[in-house]
Coordinates of C-alpha atoms and ligand atoms in Angstrom, one line a residue:
M211 CA 114.7 144.0 70.6
N212 CA 116.0 140.4 70.9
G213 CA 116.1 140.8 74.7
E214 CA 112.5 142.1 74.8
F215 CA 111.3 139.2 72.7
S216 CA 113.1 136.7 74.9
T217 CA 111.3 138.2 77.9
L218 CA 108.0 138.0 76.0
L219 CA 108.6 134.4 75.1
A220 CA 109.6 133.5 78.6
D221 CA 106.3 135.1 79.8
I222 CA 104.3 133.2 77.3
K223 CA 106.0 129.9 78.3
E224 CA 105.3 130.6 81.9
Q225 CA 101.6 131.3 81.1
I226 CA 101.4 128.0 79.0
L227 CA 102.8 126.0 81.9
Y228 CA 100.3 127.6 84.2
L229 CA 97.4 126.8 81.9
Q230 CA 98.7 123.2 81.6
E231 CA 98.7 123.0 85.4
L232 CA 95.1 124.2 85.3
G233 CA 94.3 121.4 82.8
A234 CA 94.0 123.4 79.6
E235 CA 94.8 121.3 76.5
S236 CA 94.5 123.8 73.7
F237 CA 93.5 127.4 73.3
N238 CA 93.0 130.2 70.7
V239 CA 94.9 133.4 70.7
E240 CA 92.8 136.1 69.0
L241 CA 95.5 138.3 67.4
S242 CA 92.9 141.0 66.5
E243 CA 92.6 141.5 70.3
F244 CA 96.3 141.6 70.8
D245 CA 97.5 144.8 72.4
A246 CA 101.2 144.9 72.0
S247 CA 101.5 147.9 74.4
K248 CA 100.7 145.4 77.3
F249 CA 103.9 143.6 76.5
G250 CA 106.4 146.2 77.7
T251 CA 106.0 149.9 77.4
Q252 CA 109.8 150.1 77.2
N253 CA 109.8 148.3 73.9
A254 CA 110.2 151.1 71.4
A255 CA 110.0 148.8 68.4
I256 CA 106.6 147.3 69.5
K257 CA 105.3 150.8 70.5
N258 CA 106.3 152.0 67.1
H259 CA 104.6 149.1 65.3
N260 CA 101.5 149.8 67.4
K261 CA 101.5 153.4 66.5
Q262 CA 101.7 152.7 62.8
S263 CA 99.1 149.9 62.8
A264 CA 98.6 146.6 64.6
I265 CA 101.6 144.4 65.1
S266 CA 102.1 142.3 62.0
Q267 CA 100.1 139.1 62.5
E268 CA 102.5 137.2 60.2
K269 CA 105.5 138.1 62.5
L270 CA 103.7 137.3 65.7
E271 CA 102.5 133.9 64.5
R272 CA 106.1 132.9 64.4
F273 CA 106.1 133.2 68.1
V274 CA 102.5 132.7 69.1
P275 CA 100.6 130.5 66.7
T276 CA 96.9 131.5 66.7
D277 CA 95.6 128.0 67.3
F278 CA 98.0 125.5 68.7
E279 CA 97.7 122.3 70.7
L280 CA 99.5 122.1 74.0
P281 CA 101.5 118.9 74.4
K282 CA 99.1 116.1 75.6
I283 CA 99.3 115.4 79.3
E284 CA 98.7 111.7 80.1
T285 CA 95.5 111.8 82.0
A286 CA 93.2 109.6 80.0
K287 CA 92.2 106.4 81.8
P288 CA 91.5 103.4 79.6
K289 CA 87.8 102.9 79.3
I290 CA 86.1 99.7 80.5
S291 CA 84.6 97.9 77.5
G292 CA 84.6 94.2 76.7
S293 CA 87.1 91.6 77.7
E294 CA 90.0 93.6 76.4
G295 CA 89.3 96.3 79.0
I296 CA 88.9 93.6 81.7
S297 CA 92.3 92.0 81.0
S298 CA 94.1 95.3 80.9
R299 CA 92.4 96.2 84.2
R300 CA 93.6 92.9 85.6
S301 CA 97.2 93.5 84.6
L302 CA 96.9 96.9 86.3
L303 CA 95.5 95.2 89.4
E304 CA 98.4 92.8 89.3
S305 CA 100.8 95.6 89.5
T306 CA 99.1 97.2 92.5
K307 CA 100.4 97.1 96.0
L308 CA 97.4 95.3 97.3
S309 CA 97.9 92.3 95.1
R310 CA 101.6 92.1 95.9
L311 CA 101.0 92.0 99.7
P312 CA 101.9 88.7 101.3
S313 CA 99.0 86.5 102.5
L314 CA 97.3 87.6 105.7
P315 CA 98.5 84.7 107.8
K316 CA 102.1 85.5 106.8
R317 CA 101.6 89.2 107.5
N318 CA 100.1 88.5 110.9
S319 CA 98.6 91.9 111.0
F320 CA 95.5 90.9 112.8
A321 CA 94.4 87.9 114.8
A322 CA 92.0 85.5 113.2
K323 CA 89.3 83.7 115.0
I324 CA 87.4 81.0 113.1
T325 CA 83.6 81.0 113.7
D326 CA 81.3 78.0 113.8
E327 CA 81.3 76.7 110.2
P328 CA 82.2 73.1 109.4
A329 CA 85.9 72.1 109.5
S330 CA 86.1 71.5 105.7
E331 CA 85.1 75.1 105.1
S332 CA 87.7 76.7 107.5
K333 CA 89.5 78.5 104.6
M334 CA 86.6 80.9 104.1
P335 CA 87.5 84.6 104.3
K336 CA 84.3 86.3 105.7
T337 CA 84.0 83.8 108.5
I338 CA 87.3 85.0 109.8
V339 CA 86.5 87.5 112.4
T340 CA 89.3 90.0 112.4
E341 CA 90.7 92.1 115.2
E342 CA 92.8 94.8 113.7
T343 CA 96.3 95.4 115.2
P344 CA 97.4 98.9 114.5
G345 CA 100.3 98.9 112.0
L346 CA 103.5 100.9 112.2
F347 CA 101.8 103.8 110.4
G348 CA 98.3 103.6 111.9
D349 CA 95.3 101.3 111.2
V350 CA 95.7 98.3 108.9
K351 CA 92.6 97.6 106.9
P352 CA 91.7 93.9 106.6
T353 CA 92.0 92.8 103.0
L354 CA 91.0 89.5 101.3
P355 CA 93.1 86.6 102.4
E356 CA 95.1 84.8 99.7
A357 CA 92.9 82.0 98.4
G358 CA 95.5 79.3 98.1
E359 CA 93.0 77.2 96.1
T360 CA 91.3 77.2 92.7
I361 CA 87.6 77.3 91.7
E362 CA 87.9 73.6 90.8
D363 CA 89.1 72.9 94.3
I364 CA 86.0 74.6 95.7
R365 CA 83.7 72.7 93.2
L366 CA 85.3 69.4 94.4
D367 CA 84.7 70.4 97.9
I368 CA 81.0 71.2 97.2
G369 CA 80.7 67.8 95.5
N370 CA 77.2 66.4 95.4
C371 CA 76.3 68.6 98.4
T372 CA 73.7 67.5 101.0
R373 CA 74.8 69.9 103.7
C374 CA 71.4 71.6 103.9
P375 CA 67.8 70.6 103.2
L376 CA 67.6 72.5 99.9
H377 CA 69.5 69.7 98.2
E378 CA 66.3 67.6 98.4
G379 CA 64.4 69.7 95.9
R380 CA 67.1 70.6 93.4
T381 CA 67.6 69.4 89.9
K382 CA 71.1 70.9 89.5
I383 CA 73.6 72.7 91.7
V384 CA 73.9 76.2 90.4
H385 CA 77.6 77.2 90.7
S386 CA 78.9 80.7 90.0
T387 CA 79.9 81.4 86.5
G388 CA 81.8 84.0 84.4
N389 CA 85.2 85.5 84.1
L390 CA 87.5 84.2 86.7
R391 CA 89.6 87.4 86.4
A392 CA 86.6 89.7 86.6
D393 CA 86.9 93.1 88.2
L394 CA 83.1 93.1 88.7
M395 CA 81.0 90.4 90.4
F396 CA 77.3 90.1 91.0
V397 CA 75.8 88.2 93.9
G398 CA 72.2 87.1 93.9
E399 CA 70.0 85.2 96.3
A400 CA 69.4 81.6 95.0
P401 CA 68.5 79.9 91.8
G402 CA 64.9 80.0 90.4
A403 CA 63.2 77.4 88.2
D404 CA 65.2 78.1 85.0
E405 CA 68.5 78.2 86.9
D406 CA 67.7 74.9 88.7
A407 CA 66.9 73.3 85.3
Q408 CA 70.0 74.5 83.5
G409 CA 72.5 74.6 86.4
V410 CA 73.5 78.2 85.5
P411 CA 72.8 81.4 87.6
F412 CA 70.6 84.2 86.3
V413 CA 69.4 82.7 83.0
G414 CA 65.6 83.3 83.5
R415 CA 63.8 86.6 83.3
S416 CA 65.8 88.1 86.1
G417 CA 68.9 87.0 84.3
Q418 CA 67.9 88.7 81.1
L419 CA 67.4 91.9 83.0
L420 CA 70.7 91.4 84.8
N421 CA 72.4 91.2 81.4
K422 CA 70.9 94.5 80.4
I423 CA 72.1 96.1 83.6
I424 CA 75.6 94.8 82.9
E425 CA 75.5 96.1 79.4
S426 CA 74.3 99.5 80.6
I427 CA 77.8 100.1 81.9
G428 CA 79.6 99.0 78.8
L429 CA 80.3 95.4 79.9
K430 CA 79.2 92.0 78.7
R431 CA 78.0 89.1 80.8
E432 CA 81.2 87.2 80.0
D433 CA 83.2 90.0 81.5
V434 CA 81.8 89.6 85.0
F435 CA 81.5 86.9 87.6
V436 CA 78.0 85.9 88.8
G437 CA 77.0 83.8 91.8
N438 CA 74.4 83.3 94.5
I439 CA 74.4 83.0 98.2
N440 CA 72.7 79.6 97.8
R441 CA 73.3 77.1 95.0
C442 CA 70.1 75.1 95.3
R443 CA 66.6 76.3 94.5
P444 CA 64.5 76.9 97.6
P445 CA 61.0 75.5 97.3
G446 CA 58.4 77.9 95.8
N447 CA 61.2 80.4 95.2
R448 CA 61.2 81.5 98.8
A449 CA 64.2 83.2 100.2
P450 CA 66.8 80.8 101.8
T451 CA 66.6 80.6 105.6
L452 CA 69.5 81.9 107.6
P453 CA 70.9 78.4 108.3
E454 CA 70.6 77.5 104.6
A455 CA 72.4 80.7 103.7
K456 CA 75.1 80.2 106.3
T457 CA 75.8 76.7 105.1
C458 CA 76.2 77.6 101.4
K459 CA 77.7 81.1 101.6
P460 CA 81.2 80.1 102.6
F461 CA 81.8 78.6 99.1
L462 CA 80.9 81.9 97.5
L463 CA 83.3 83.7 99.9
R464 CA 86.0 81.3 98.9
E465 CA 85.3 82.1 95.2
I466 CA 85.6 85.8 96.0
A467 CA 89.0 85.2 97.4
V468 CA 90.0 83.4 94.2
V469 CA 88.5 85.8 91.7
R470 CA 89.4 88.9 93.8
P471 CA 87.0 91.4 92.1
K472 CA 87.4 95.1 92.7
V473 CA 83.7 95.7 93.0
I474 CA 80.8 93.4 94.0
V475 CA 77.2 94.3 93.3
V476 CA 74.9 92.6 95.8
L477 CA 71.4 92.2 94.3
G478 CA 68.6 92.5 96.9
N479 CA 68.2 91.8 100.6
T480 CA 69.4 88.2 100.8
A481 CA 72.6 88.9 99.0
C482 CA 73.3 92.2 100.8
Q483 CA 72.5 91.0 104.3
N484 CA 74.4 87.8 104.0
L485 CA 77.5 89.1 102.4
L486 CA 77.8 92.1 104.6
E487 CA 76.4 90.3 107.7
T488 CA 73.9 93.1 108.4
K489 CA 70.2 93.3 109.2
V490 CA 69.9 96.7 107.5
G491 CA 67.5 96.5 104.6
I492 CA 68.5 97.0 100.9
S493 CA 66.4 100.2 100.6
K494 CA 68.6 101.9 103.3
L495 CA 71.9 100.5 102.0
R496 CA 71.5 100.8 98.2
G497 CA 73.5 103.4 96.4
E498 CA 76.4 103.7 98.9
F499 CA 79.5 101.6 98.7
Q500 CA 80.1 99.2 101.6
D501 CA 83.3 97.3 102.3
Y502 CA 84.0 93.6 102.2
F503 CA 87.7 93.0 103.1
G504 CA 88.8 96.0 101.0
V505 CA 86.5 95.1 98.1
K506 CA 83.9 97.8 97.3
V507 CA 80.3 96.5 97.6
M508 CA 77.4 98.2 96.0
P509 CA 74.0 97.1 97.3
T510 CA 71.2 97.5 94.8
F511 CA 67.8 96.1 94.0
H512 CA 67.3 92.6 92.7
P513 CA 66.3 92.3 89.1
A514 CA 63.2 90.3 90.1
Y515 CA 62.1 93.3 92.1
L516 CA 62.6 95.5 89.1
L517 CA 60.4 93.2 87.1
R518 CA 57.7 93.7 89.7
D519 CA 58.3 97.4 90.0
P520 CA 60.0 98.9 86.9
S521 CA 60.0 102.4 88.5
K522 CA 62.9 101.2 90.6
K523 CA 65.1 100.9 87.6
R524 CA 66.1 104.5 87.9
E525 CA 67.8 103.8 91.3
V526 CA 69.6 100.8 89.9
W527 CA 70.9 102.9 87.0
E528 CA 72.2 105.5 89.5
D529 CA 73.9 102.7 91.5
M530 CA 75.4 101.2 88.4
K531 CA 76.9 104.5 87.3
K532 CA 78.7 104.7 90.6
V533 CA 80.0 101.2 90.0
R534 CA 81.2 102.1 86.5
D535 CA 82.9 105.2 87.8
E536 CA 84.5 103.3 90.7
L537 CA 85.9 100.7 88.3
N538 CA 87.3 103.4 86.1
K539 CA 88.9 105.1 89.1
L540 CA 90.4 101.9 90.5
Q541 CA 91.7 101.1 87.1
G542 CA 93.7 104.3 86.8
Ligands
URA773 N1 67.5 85.1 91.2 C1 68.7 84.9 91.9 O1 68.9 85.5 92.9 N2 69.6 84.2 91.4 C2 69.5 83.5 90.2 O2 70.4 82.9 89.8 C3 68.3 83.7 89.5 C4 67.3 84.5 90.0

């Protein structure tokens, strides 16, 4: 009898382990459906019980509780919400392999060729054209270079900038703002009238909508980092020209290397095409992650476009869900 029950228990244990492997967290055993004869026809005691009536529920429950919780398997990922989530994600990031890699120049894993930007901006990551050298175990993916500077250093370098003609019409330089340890960054085009007056990006109508977009994935504006390709307002809210964008963008790229977000959302054509150095339009690229030195880049429509055509909000919502899921995944 004891031997039979040991075998029965061993079977049950095995089944539980199997169910755990399949991801079951709890289950119900309906004893009214229990057929003891299935558990060993050789077991005379059970057969006897079965003949007389059903096996005693009280007795069986000592071995197989009718409703019991399997031990919790640690699968839950911390949810992104508020600055607490952000800081815990950051500490997770800091323990990842990527963040512990030595700086690119030290690793010497691919040759760097500096393109034609001014000498004072030679530290900028995206302007480094990389030629990958295969590593010992296959391809080495280029990752963000170590910044080796602070946001303040970059501000000082920008100074009272007159590098491009846009400075002539500006009221204030609109620097990037937000959480310097953000996992998520948004990049827009250039300041509008409200931003120009206040010196803060995305504070006008587009900014209000951007805040709602951020909140739609459970974050707050202060959790993220927000910047533009250009820091001075173009006249009549036109898009910056390519030379204007090329002059200003390197400062943004340096900020990306300092903040090191996990995901960047590029808002609209100007941000998308300049960050990714592509001519492909936003309608083609939106909704699919692109790569910027190992950082996931999600192109989506600019909030100003959504104000003109609210029917496009659905697509932005779809894109933002992917961003949220990616952040949760990278966090785990
Ligand atoms: N549009 C942008 O692209 N950036 C801003 O900061 C405001 C509006």
